[in-house]
Coordinates of C-alpha atoms in Angstrom, one line a residue:
Chain M
M92 CA 44.7 -28.9 -12.4
I93 CA 42.4 -27.2 -15.1
T94 CA 43.9 -27.9 -18.4
S95 CA 41.4 -26.1 -20.8
I96 CA 38.2 -24.1 -20.3
S97 CA 35.2 -23.5 -22.7
V98 CA 32.6 -20.8 -21.8
K99 CA 29.5 -19.7 -23.6
N100 CA 27.1 -16.9 -22.6
F101 CA 28.5 -16.2 -19.3
K102 CA 28.7 -12.5 -18.4
S103 CA 30.9 -10.7 -21.2
I104 CA 31.9 -14.4 -22.5
I105 CA 29.8 -15.1 -25.5
N106 CA 31.7 -18.0 -26.6
S107 CA 35.6 -18.7 -26.0
T108 CA 37.7 -21.6 -25.4
S109 CA 41.3 -22.0 -24.4
N110 CA 44.1 -24.2 -22.8
L111 CA 45.2 -22.9 -19.6
P112 CA 48.9 -22.8 -18.7
R113 CA 50.3 -24.6 -15.6
I114 CA 51.9 -21.5 -14.4
G115 CA 51.0 -18.3 -16.0
A116 CA 49.1 -15.0 -16.2
I117 CA 45.6 -14.0 -17.1
V118 CA 46.3 -10.6 -19.0
G119 CA 44.2 -8.1 -20.6
Q120 CA 42.9 -4.3 -20.3
N121 CA 40.4 -3.3 -17.6
G122 CA 36.9 -4.5 -18.4
A123 CA 38.3 -7.0 -21.0
G124 CA 36.7 -9.9 -18.9
K125 CA 39.5 -11.5 -16.9
T126 CA 37.5 -11.4 -13.7
N127 CA 34.5 -13.0 -15.6
L128 CA 36.8 -15.8 -16.6
V129 CA 38.0 -16.5 -12.9
Q130 CA 34.3 -16.2 -11.9
A131 CA 33.4 -18.9 -14.5
I132 CA 36.0 -21.2 -13.1
N133 CA 34.8 -20.4 -9.5
L134 CA 31.1 -21.0 -10.3
V135 CA 31.8 -24.4 -11.7
R136 CA 34.1 -25.3 -8.7
K137 CA 31.3 -24.1 -6.3
L138 CA 28.6 -26.3 -8.1
V139 CA 31.0 -29.4 -8.1
L140 CA 31.3 -28.9 -4.4
G141 CA 27.7 -28.8 -3.8
I142 CA 26.8 -25.3 -3.5
N143 CA 23.3 -24.7 -5.2
V144 CA 23.5 -22.4 -8.3
I145 CA 21.6 -19.5 -6.8
S146 CA 24.1 -19.3 -3.9
A147 CA 26.9 -19.8 -6.4
I148 CA 26.0 -16.9 -8.4
D149 CA 25.2 -14.7 -5.3
K150 CA 28.5 -12.6 -5.4
I151 CA 28.8 -12.4 -9.1
S152 CA 25.6 -10.7 -10.0
L153 CA 22.8 -9.0 -8.3
I154 CA 20.1 -10.2 -10.5
I155 CA 20.2 -13.4 -12.6
P156 CA 20.0 -11.7 -16.0
E157 CA 23.3 -10.0 -15.4
I158 CA 25.2 -13.3 -16.1
Y159 CA 23.8 -13.9 -19.6
N160 CA 22.8 -10.4 -20.8
Y161 CA 25.4 -10.1 -23.3
N162 CA 23.8 -12.7 -25.7
E163 CA 20.0 -12.0 -26.5
S164 CA 19.9 -15.2 -28.5
S165 CA 20.2 -17.7 -25.7
L166 CA 19.7 -17.9 -22.1
D167 CA 21.8 -21.0 -21.8
I168 CA 25.1 -20.7 -20.0
Y169 CA 27.6 -23.4 -20.8
F170 CA 30.8 -24.4 -19.4
E171 CA 33.3 -27.3 -20.3
L172 CA 36.3 -27.8 -18.2
N173 CA 39.1 -30.2 -18.9
V174 CA 40.9 -31.3 -15.7
E175 CA 43.4 -33.7 -14.6
N176 CA 44.9 -35.1 -11.6
L177 CA 48.5 -36.1 -10.5
D178 CA 48.5 -39.3 -12.2
E179 CA 47.2 -37.5 -15.4
T180 CA 43.9 -39.1 -15.2
K181 CA 41.8 -36.7 -17.4
Y182 CA 38.1 -35.6 -17.1
I183 CA 35.8 -33.4 -19.1
L184 CA 33.1 -31.8 -17.0
E185 CA 30.2 -30.1 -18.8
F186 CA 27.5 -27.9 -17.5
S187 CA 24.6 -26.1 -18.9
I188 CA 22.7 -23.8 -16.9
S189 CA 19.5 -22.2 -18.0
S190 CA 17.0 -19.8 -16.7
T191 CA 13.4 -18.9 -17.2
E192 CA 12.4 -15.3 -17.0
S193 CA 9.5 -14.4 -14.9
Q194 CA 8.8 -11.0 -13.6
N195 CA 8.3 -11.9 -9.9
S196 CA 10.7 -14.9 -9.5
P197 CA 13.4 -15.6 -11.9
R198 CA 14.4 -19.4 -12.0
I199 CA 17.8 -20.5 -12.7
Y200 CA 18.6 -24.4 -12.8
I201 CA 21.1 -26.9 -14.3
K202 CA 19.7 -28.1 -17.5
S203 CA 22.4 -30.6 -18.5
E204 CA 25.6 -32.0 -17.1
S205 CA 28.0 -34.7 -18.0
L206 CA 31.4 -36.1 -16.7
K207 CA 33.6 -38.0 -19.1
K208 CA 36.8 -39.7 -18.6
I209 CA 39.8 -39.7 -21.1
R210 CA 41.8 -42.8 -21.1
N211 CA 44.2 -43.6 -23.9
E212 CA 42.6 -40.9 -26.0
E213 CA 39.2 -42.6 -25.7
I214 CA 36.4 -40.8 -24.2
Q215 CA 34.4 -42.8 -21.7
T216 CA 30.9 -41.2 -20.4
I217 CA 30.7 -41.5 -16.5
Y218 CA 27.3 -39.9 -16.3
T219 CA 25.0 -37.6 -18.1
R220 CA 22.3 -35.7 -16.8
E221 CA 19.2 -34.0 -18.6
N222 CA 17.2 -31.7 -16.2
N223 CA 16.6 -34.1 -13.3
I224 CA 17.3 -37.5 -15.0
L225 CA 20.8 -38.9 -14.3
K226 CA 22.1 -41.7 -16.5
N227 CA 25.3 -43.7 -16.3
G228 CA 27.7 -44.4 -19.3
E229 CA 25.5 -47.3 -20.4
G230 CA 22.5 -45.0 -20.7
S231 CA 20.7 -46.7 -17.7
V232 CA 18.9 -44.2 -15.3
I233 CA 20.7 -43.8 -12.0
P234 CA 18.0 -43.8 -9.3
L235 CA 19.2 -40.5 -7.6
A236 CA 16.9 -37.6 -6.6
V237 CA 18.8 -34.6 -8.1
D238 CA 17.8 -31.0 -7.1
E239 CA 17.6 -28.8 -10.1
T240 CA 19.8 -26.1 -8.7
K241 CA 22.5 -28.8 -7.6
A242 CA 25.1 -30.4 -9.8
A243 CA 24.7 -34.2 -9.8
I244 CA 28.4 -34.5 -9.4
S245 CA 28.1 -33.3 -5.9
L246 CA 25.7 -36.0 -5.0
Y247 CA 26.5 -39.1 -7.2
Q248 CA 28.8 -41.7 -5.5
N249 CA 31.3 -43.1 -8.1
A250 CA 34.9 -43.7 -8.0
D251 CA 35.5 -41.4 -11.1
V252 CA 33.1 -38.7 -9.7
T253 CA 35.1 -38.7 -6.5
I254 CA 38.5 -38.2 -8.3
A255 CA 37.0 -35.4 -10.4
K256 CA 35.5 -33.6 -7.2
K257 CA 38.8 -34.0 -5.5
I258 CA 40.4 -32.1 -8.4
F259 CA 37.7 -29.2 -8.0
D260 CA 38.1 -29.4 -4.1
N261 CA 41.8 -28.6 -4.8
V262 CA 41.1 -25.3 -6.7
V263 CA 41.6 -22.4 -4.6
I264 CA 40.6 -18.7 -5.5
P265 CA 41.1 -16.6 -2.4
E266 CA 38.8 -13.6 -1.9
Q267 CA 40.5 -10.3 -1.4
Y268 CA 38.8 -9.7 1.8
T269 CA 40.4 -13.0 3.0
I270 CA 43.8 -11.8 1.9
D271 CA 43.4 -8.5 3.5
S272 CA 41.9 -9.8 6.8
K273 CA 43.7 -8.4 9.8
S274 CA 42.2 -10.7 12.3
S275 CA 44.9 -12.0 14.6
I276 CA 42.5 -13.8 17.1
V277 CA 41.4 -16.9 15.0
G278 CA 39.3 -19.9 15.5
D279 CA 39.2 -22.9 13.4
E280 CA 37.0 -21.5 10.8
D281 CA 38.8 -18.3 10.1
L282 CA 40.2 -18.0 6.7
G283 CA 42.5 -14.8 6.9
T284 CA 46.2 -14.9 7.0
A285 CA 46.3 -15.7 10.9
G286 CA 43.9 -18.5 10.4
L287 CA 45.8 -19.9 7.6
L288 CA 49.0 -19.8 9.6
V289 CA 47.4 -21.8 12.3
K290 CA 46.0 -24.4 9.7
L291 CA 49.3 -24.8 8.0
R292 CA 51.1 -25.4 11.4
Q293 CA 48.4 -28.0 12.4
K294 CA 48.5 -29.7 9.0
D295 CA 52.2 -30.1 8.4
P296 CA 54.9 -28.8 10.8
V297 CA 57.8 -29.5 8.3
N298 CA 55.9 -27.4 5.8
Y299 CA 55.3 -24.7 8.3
E300 CA 59.0 -24.5 9.0
Q301 CA 59.8 -24.3 5.4
F302 CA 57.2 -21.5 4.9
Q303 CA 59.0 -19.6 7.8
T304 CA 62.3 -20.0 6.0
I305 CA 60.8 -18.6 2.9
I306 CA 59.2 -15.7 4.7
K307 CA 62.4 -14.7 6.4
K308 CA 63.8 -14.2 2.9
L309 CA 60.9 -12.2 1.6
L310 CA 60.3 -10.1 4.7
P311 CA 63.8 -9.2 6.0
M312 CA 62.5 -7.9 9.4
F313 CA 60.4 -10.9 10.0
S314 CA 61.7 -13.0 12.9
S315 CA 59.0 -15.6 14.0
I316 CA 55.4 -16.4 14.4
V317 CA 54.0 -16.7 17.9
E318 CA 50.7 -18.6 18.5
L319 CA 49.2 -18.0 22.1
P320 CA 46.2 -20.1 23.1
A321 CA 43.2 -17.7 23.6
T322 CA 39.5 -18.1 24.1
Q323 CA 37.1 -16.2 22.0
N324 CA 33.4 -15.5 23.2
K325 CA 31.2 -15.6 19.9
E326 CA 28.0 -13.9 19.5
D327 CA 26.0 -16.9 20.8
S328 CA 28.0 -16.9 23.9
S329 CA 29.7 -20.2 23.1
T330 CA 33.5 -20.5 23.5
Q331 CA 35.8 -22.1 21.0
K332 CA 39.4 -23.0 20.9
S333 CA 41.2 -20.1 19.4
Y334 CA 44.6 -18.7 19.0
A335 CA 46.2 -15.3 18.9
V336 CA 48.6 -15.3 16.1
L337 CA 51.3 -12.7 16.4
L338 CA 54.6 -11.9 14.6
T339 CA 57.9 -10.9 16.0
E340 CA 60.4 -8.7 14.2
K341 CA 64.0 -8.0 14.4
N342 CA 64.8 -5.0 16.6
L343 CA 61.3 -5.0 18.2
K344 CA 60.7 -5.7 21.7
G345 CA 57.0 -6.5 21.6
M346 CA 55.0 -8.5 19.3
L347 CA 52.8 -7.4 16.3
S348 CA 49.2 -8.3 15.5
M349 CA 48.0 -8.5 11.9
Y350 CA 46.8 -4.8 12.4
S351 CA 50.6 -3.8 12.4
V352 CA 51.5 -5.8 9.3
S353 CA 51.6 -3.7 6.1
A354 CA 49.3 -4.6 3.3
G355 CA 52.0 -5.9 1.0
D356 CA 53.5 -8.1 3.8
L357 CA 50.3 -9.5 4.7
R358 CA 49.6 -10.4 1.0
T359 CA 53.0 -11.9 0.9
L360 CA 52.4 -14.1 4.2
Y361 CA 48.9 -15.1 2.9
L362 CA 49.9 -16.2 -0.6
I363 CA 53.0 -18.1 0.4
A364 CA 51.2 -19.8 3.4
C365 CA 48.3 -20.6 0.9
A366 CA 50.5 -22.2 -1.6
M367 CA 52.3 -24.2 1.0
Y368 CA 49.1 -25.2 2.6
M369 CA 47.7 -26.6 -0.6
N370 CA 47.9 -30.2 -1.7
K371 CA 50.0 -31.5 -4.5
G372 CA 48.4 -31.1 -7.8
S373 CA 46.3 -28.2 -6.7
T374 CA 45.2 -25.1 -8.6
L375 CA 45.7 -21.6 -7.2
I376 CA 44.2 -18.6 -8.9
I377 CA 45.1 -15.1 -7.6
E378 CA 43.4 -12.1 -8.8
E379 CA 45.5 -8.8 -9.3
I380 CA 48.7 -10.6 -7.7
E381 CA 50.5 -7.2 -7.7
N382 CA 48.3 -5.2 -5.4
G383 CA 50.1 -3.6 -2.7
L384 CA 53.4 -5.1 -3.6
H385 CA 56.7 -3.3 -4.5
P386 CA 58.0 -4.5 -7.8
K387 CA 61.1 -6.1 -6.2
R388 CA 58.9 -7.9 -3.6
L389 CA 56.4 -9.1 -6.5
Q390 CA 59.3 -10.5 -8.3
L391 CA 60.6 -12.6 -5.4
L392 CA 57.1 -13.6 -4.5
L393 CA 56.4 -14.8 -8.1
E394 CA 59.8 -16.6 -8.1
H395 CA 58.9 -18.4 -4.7
L396 CA 55.4 -19.2 -5.9
D397 CA 56.6 -20.6 -9.1
N398 CA 59.1 -22.8 -7.3
I399 CA 56.5 -24.0 -4.9
A400 CA 54.2 -24.9 -7.8
R401 CA 57.0 -26.9 -9.5
V402 CA 57.9 -28.8 -6.5
K403 CA 54.3 -29.5 -5.6
N404 CA 53.1 -30.0 -9.1
M405 CA 50.6 -27.2 -8.8
Q406 CA 49.0 -24.8 -11.1
I407 CA 49.3 -21.2 -10.3
L408 CA 47.5 -18.6 -12.3
Y409 CA 47.2 -14.9 -11.7
T410 CA 45.4 -11.9 -13.2
T411 CA 47.6 -9.1 -13.7
H412 CA 48.4 -5.7 -15.2
S413 CA 51.9 -5.7 -14.0
P414 CA 54.9 -5.5 -16.4
T415 CA 57.0 -7.1 -13.7
V416 CA 54.7 -10.1 -14.0
I417 CA 54.1 -10.2 -17.6
D418 CA 57.7 -9.5 -18.9
R419 CA 59.0 -12.7 -17.1
L420 CA 56.6 -15.2 -18.7
R421 CA 56.8 -16.7 -22.2
P422 CA 53.8 -16.4 -24.7
E423 CA 52.4 -19.8 -23.8
E424 CA 52.3 -18.7 -20.1
I425 CA 50.2 -15.7 -21.0
L426 CA 46.2 -16.2 -21.4
Y427 CA 45.3 -13.1 -23.2
V428 CA 41.8 -11.7 -22.8
Y429 CA 40.3 -9.3 -25.0
K430 CA 36.8 -7.8 -25.5
D431 CA 35.5 -7.6 -29.0
S432 CA 32.5 -5.2 -29.6
S433 CA 30.4 -8.0 -31.3
K434 CA 32.0 -11.2 -30.1
G435 CA 32.4 -10.3 -26.4
T436 CA 35.2 -11.5 -24.3
L437 CA 37.7 -13.7 -26.1
F438 CA 40.6 -15.5 -24.4
N439 CA 43.4 -17.6 -25.8
Q440 CA 47.2 -18.5 -25.0
L441 CA 49.3 -15.8 -26.7
S442 CA 51.4 -18.7 -28.2
C443 CA 48.2 -20.0 -30.1
H444 CA 47.7 -16.6 -32.0
D445 CA 48.4 -16.6 -35.7
N446 CA 51.1 -13.9 -35.2
I447 CA 53.2 -15.8 -32.7
S448 CA 56.2 -15.7 -34.9
D449 CA 56.0 -12.0 -34.9
I450 CA 55.7 -11.9 -31.3
E451 CA 58.7 -14.0 -30.9
N452 CA 60.8 -11.9 -33.4
M453 CA 59.9 -8.8 -31.4
L454 CA 60.9 -10.4 -28.2
R455 CA 64.3 -11.4 -29.8
E456 CA 64.7 -7.7 -30.6
G457 CA 64.1 -6.7 -27.0
V458 CA 60.6 -5.8 -27.3
S459 CA 59.0 -6.6 -23.9
L460 CA 55.7 -8.6 -23.8
T461 CA 54.2 -5.6 -22.0
Q462 CA 55.2 -3.2 -24.8
Y463 CA 53.9 -5.7 -27.4
L464 CA 50.5 -6.0 -25.9
E465 CA 50.2 -2.3 -25.4
T466 CA 50.9 -1.5 -29.0
K467 CA 49.6 -4.6 -30.8
N468 CA 46.2 -6.6 -30.4
P469 CA 46.8 -10.0 -31.0
Y470 CA 43.2 -10.7 -31.9
K471 CA 43.4 -8.2 -34.8
G472 CA 41.8 -10.1 -37.9
I473 CA 39.8 -12.5 -35.9
Chain U
M210 CA 83.0 3.9 -7.3
K211 CA 79.6 4.2 -8.9
I212 CA 79.1 1.5 -11.6
G213 CA 76.2 1.4 -14.1
L214 CA 75.0 -2.2 -14.9
L215 CA 72.6 -2.9 -17.9
V216 CA 71.6 -6.5 -17.9
E217 CA 68.8 -8.6 -19.5
G218 CA 67.2 -9.5 -16.3
N219 CA 67.5 -13.3 -16.5
F220 CA 69.5 -13.9 -13.2
D221 CA 72.4 -11.8 -14.7
D222 CA 71.0 -9.1 -12.5
V223 CA 72.1 -11.3 -9.6
V224 CA 75.4 -12.7 -11.1
F225 CA 77.0 -9.8 -12.6
P226 CA 77.3 -7.6 -9.6
I227 CA 78.9 -10.3 -7.7
I228 CA 81.3 -11.2 -10.6
I229 CA 82.3 -7.3 -11.2
R230 CA 82.8 -7.0 -7.5
K231 CA 85.0 -10.0 -7.2
I232 CA 87.1 -8.9 -10.2
I233 CA 87.5 -5.3 -8.7
I234 CA 88.3 -6.5 -5.2
S235 CA 90.9 -8.8 -6.5
Y236 CA 92.6 -5.6 -7.9
N237 CA 91.9 -3.3 -4.8
K238 CA 89.9 -4.8 -1.8
H239 CA 89.4 -1.2 -0.4
I240 CA 87.3 0.0 -3.4
S241 CA 83.5 0.6 -2.2
L242 CA 81.1 -0.1 -4.8
E243 CA 77.7 1.8 -5.6
W244 CA 75.3 0.4 -8.3
E245 CA 73.0 2.1 -10.8
S246 CA 71.3 -0.9 -12.4
E247 CA 68.8 -1.1 -15.4
I248 CA 67.2 -4.4 -16.1
A249 CA 66.0 -4.8 -19.8
H250 CA 63.7 -7.9 -19.1
G251 CA 65.0 -9.2 -22.5
P252 CA 67.7 -8.1 -24.8
I253 CA 69.4 -5.0 -23.9
L254 CA 69.3 -3.2 -27.4
P255 CA 66.1 -1.1 -26.8
K256 CA 67.5 0.1 -23.4
L257 CA 70.8 1.4 -24.6
D258 CA 69.8 5.0 -24.9
E259 CA 67.7 4.9 -21.6
A260 CA 70.5 3.2 -19.7
T261 CA 73.4 5.6 -20.8
K262 CA 71.4 8.7 -19.8
L263 CA 70.7 7.1 -16.5
F264 CA 74.4 6.1 -16.0
F265 CA 76.2 9.1 -17.3
H266 CA 73.9 12.0 -17.9
N267 CA 73.0 13.2 -14.5
E268 CA 74.6 14.9 -11.4
H269 CA 76.1 11.7 -9.9
A270 CA 77.4 9.9 -13.0
C271 CA 78.8 6.4 -13.0
E272 CA 82.5 6.2 -13.5
F273 CA 81.8 3.3 -15.9
A274 CA 79.2 1.0 -17.0
V275 CA 79.0 -2.6 -17.8
F276 CA 76.5 -4.0 -20.5
H277 CA 75.7 -7.6 -20.5
N278 CA 73.7 -9.4 -23.3
D279 CA 74.0 -13.1 -23.8
F280 CA 75.1 -14.1 -27.4
D281 CA 72.3 -16.4 -27.8
N282 CA 73.3 -17.3 -31.4
E283 CA 72.1 -13.8 -32.3
K284 CA 75.3 -12.5 -34.2
H285 CA 73.2 -9.7 -35.7
R286 CA 72.0 -8.4 -32.4
Q287 CA 75.4 -8.6 -30.8
K288 CA 76.8 -6.5 -33.7
K289 CA 74.2 -4.0 -33.4
I290 CA 75.0 -3.4 -29.5
T291 CA 78.8 -3.3 -30.4
L292 CA 78.3 -0.6 -33.1
W293 CA 76.0 1.4 -30.7
V294 CA 78.5 1.3 -28.0
A295 CA 81.4 2.2 -30.4
K296 CA 79.4 5.0 -31.8
Y297 CA 78.4 6.4 -28.3
L298 CA 82.0 6.1 -27.0
G299 CA 83.1 8.1 -30.2
A300 CA 80.7 10.8 -29.3
N301 CA 81.5 10.7 -25.6
P302 CA 85.2 9.8 -25.1
S303 CA 85.3 10.4 -21.5
R304 CA 82.7 7.6 -20.8
K305 CA 83.7 4.1 -20.3
I306 CA 81.5 1.1 -21.3
V307 CA 82.4 -2.6 -21.1
F308 CA 80.1 -4.8 -23.1
V309 CA 80.3 -8.3 -22.6
S310 CA 78.4 -11.1 -24.5
P311 CA 79.0 -14.6 -23.2
D312 CA 78.6 -17.2 -25.8
P313 CA 76.0 -18.7 -25.9
H314 CA 75.1 -17.3 -22.4
F315 CA 76.7 -16.6 -19.0
E316 CA 75.8 -20.0 -17.7
K317 CA 78.6 -21.3 -19.8
W318 CA 80.9 -19.8 -17.2
F319 CA 79.3 -21.8 -14.3
V320 CA 79.7 -25.2 -16.5
T321 CA 83.2 -24.1 -17.6
E322 CA 84.5 -23.3 -14.1
E323 CA 82.3 -26.3 -12.8
V324 CA 84.0 -26.3 -9.2
A325 CA 81.6 -23.8 -7.9
L326 CA 78.4 -25.3 -9.6
K327 CA 79.2 -28.6 -8.2
H328 CA 79.8 -27.4 -4.7
V329 CA 76.6 -25.5 -4.5
L330 CA 74.6 -28.2 -6.0
G331 CA 76.2 -31.1 -3.9
L332 CA 77.6 -32.9 -6.9
S333 CA 80.7 -35.0 -6.7
S334 CA 83.8 -33.1 -7.6
T335 CA 85.4 -36.0 -9.2
L336 CA 82.5 -37.1 -11.7
K337 CA 81.7 -35.2 -14.9
L338 CA 79.0 -32.8 -14.8
P339 CA 75.6 -34.4 -16.1
Y340 CA 73.7 -33.6 -19.2
P341 CA 76.7 -32.7 -21.6
S342 CA 74.4 -32.7 -24.6
L343 CA 72.4 -29.7 -23.1
E344 CA 73.2 -26.0 -23.7
P345 CA 74.7 -24.3 -20.5
K346 CA 71.7 -22.4 -19.5
A347 CA 69.3 -25.6 -19.9
R348 CA 71.9 -27.7 -18.2
V349 CA 72.2 -25.3 -15.2
T350 CA 68.4 -25.0 -14.9
K351 CA 67.9 -28.6 -15.0
L352 CA 70.7 -29.3 -12.5
I353 CA 69.2 -26.7 -10.1
K354 CA 65.5 -28.0 -10.7
E355 CA 66.8 -31.5 -9.7
K356 CA 67.6 -30.2 -6.3
N357 CA 63.7 -29.8 -5.9
S358 CA 64.1 -27.5 -3.0
I359 CA 60.8 -25.9 -2.0
E360 CA 62.6 -23.3 0.1
K361 CA 65.2 -22.3 -2.2
I362 CA 64.8 -20.4 -5.5
E363 CA 66.8 -20.5 -8.7
R364 CA 68.1 -16.9 -8.1
E365 CA 69.6 -17.9 -4.8
Y366 CA 71.4 -20.9 -6.4
Y367 CA 72.8 -18.5 -9.1
E368 CA 73.9 -16.0 -6.3
E369 CA 75.8 -18.8 -4.3
I370 CA 77.4 -20.3 -7.6
A371 CA 78.6 -16.8 -8.6
E372 CA 80.0 -16.1 -5.0
R373 CA 82.1 -19.3 -5.3
L374 CA 83.3 -18.9 -8.8
D375 CA 87.2 -18.9 -9.0
M376 CA 88.0 -16.0 -11.3
D377 CA 91.5 -17.2 -12.3
L378 CA 90.4 -20.7 -12.9
L379 CA 87.5 -19.4 -15.2
G380 CA 89.9 -16.8 -16.8
S381 CA 92.1 -19.6 -17.7
K382 CA 89.4 -21.6 -19.3
D383 CA 87.0 -19.1 -20.9
P384 CA 88.5 -16.6 -23.5
I385 CA 85.4 -14.2 -23.4
F386 CA 85.6 -14.1 -19.6
K387 CA 89.3 -13.5 -19.7
R388 CA 88.7 -10.5 -22.2
F389 CA 86.0 -9.3 -19.9
R390 CA 88.2 -9.3 -16.8
K391 CA 90.9 -7.6 -18.7
K392 CA 88.8 -4.7 -19.9
L393 CA 87.2 -4.2 -16.6
L394 CA 90.4 -3.8 -14.8
E395 CA 91.7 -1.5 -17.6
V396 CA 88.7 0.8 -16.8
I397 CA 89.1 1.0 -13.2
K398 CA 92.9 1.5 -13.4

């Protein structure tokens, strides 16, 4: 679980810090920087999991300057994430990413990095890294060849590093195309809804049954999931074990492939399956959760996701513009994102704003959070 | 019979249609009900105008409306709603509105009746309900969360508890509910 985040010089975020709720929404107008915040988390996650920085920024910018072009005074990007696992062991992971501008070949590399552990309010350094030199908590050099584009945390073998890596391994940010995938013939590596259903069934049959119980309540026409063994010829002519995942519906004689499932139903299936598949203590971040969903379905989906998150001690965050989502949350569950013309993107929990007592008074009078955010800017005066 | 329902939206949108149906059916089981609902997503005060237009000022007007807003220790707000309703009914004498404000919230009815709550949550019928120091809403929420069911959401527990509530027992124990039932039966007669 990610408990707080600090970002400097990453896309529209010049300098902002906030705690993150355990369950809640990332809210703000179009272009405020909500997606940039999610991308910052995703970039750190990818680095921790061993993806080099060039590949990690591949889908978030076409050219390197795109990720730091809001601040002319510095080319260093900085991230600090506070995370904790189920037994409440807390870590602080810091990255500083830099780049050198060259006309032909811009270079981007990890300039510094550190992992610290918080125990009984004392901070213990696990390792620090300056360019390619890695040192342990006592300041001794760790003899490990570190690639300048890769995070040391992905290479260093240490008990605390393993725990911290596991926390980031349990952060899931589904891509839109994965959620929308209509593929029904799936192999082991497929990530769409059908692939996820196969993985969920294989991982935990009890969870799979519980998933089907939930889906029957959300999709009233849904009857069952049928997996048929199939073979699939890949382009390289090799054959791998695969399945045809089909759905049965009440009053229908035949079965349906994912092509016949509506976008809203597919999204519902995917998000519930994803939350059920994820490990206890994981973090799920969903962009624009309301896409393709009727408000009533959205309301029920959110209630089920919140319930799964509570039972599995998970963190679930969603970016949204939907009043259905925003108005069911409390101010501490809203991370409000705002773009200031000189300070760039700023984000903070609504409950941390100076005017929280005004917000609470207005809520008591029946003004909804959506109405409040449409008429007032919580950042006014900053 | 078409009924307008203005509620806060914190599971009262599930519970009130069930309670109102049970009260009406106890009077006449052949009445078929149709609903026009408005959820305020918070206190109903700012929605009173909009809801009454929706319920009464259209081609297929409701025969009566029920407004629910928990008391929540907000006497000032409850008074404002009461005055608004009185003024509206003064200007529109043919309309019927029943305003109910359980004190402090409608979960008090679950705790007061307690048989339904204990049955749905699988608690002993002979032992006292746990957590007596908590306010009813927090108490009901805590008891539901202790069930720790991954498949069943809070809304479904509320629905089941409301379905099992004994209206006579509750009416004998809670004066606000007793008045609400009486007013409701008056408007349908």
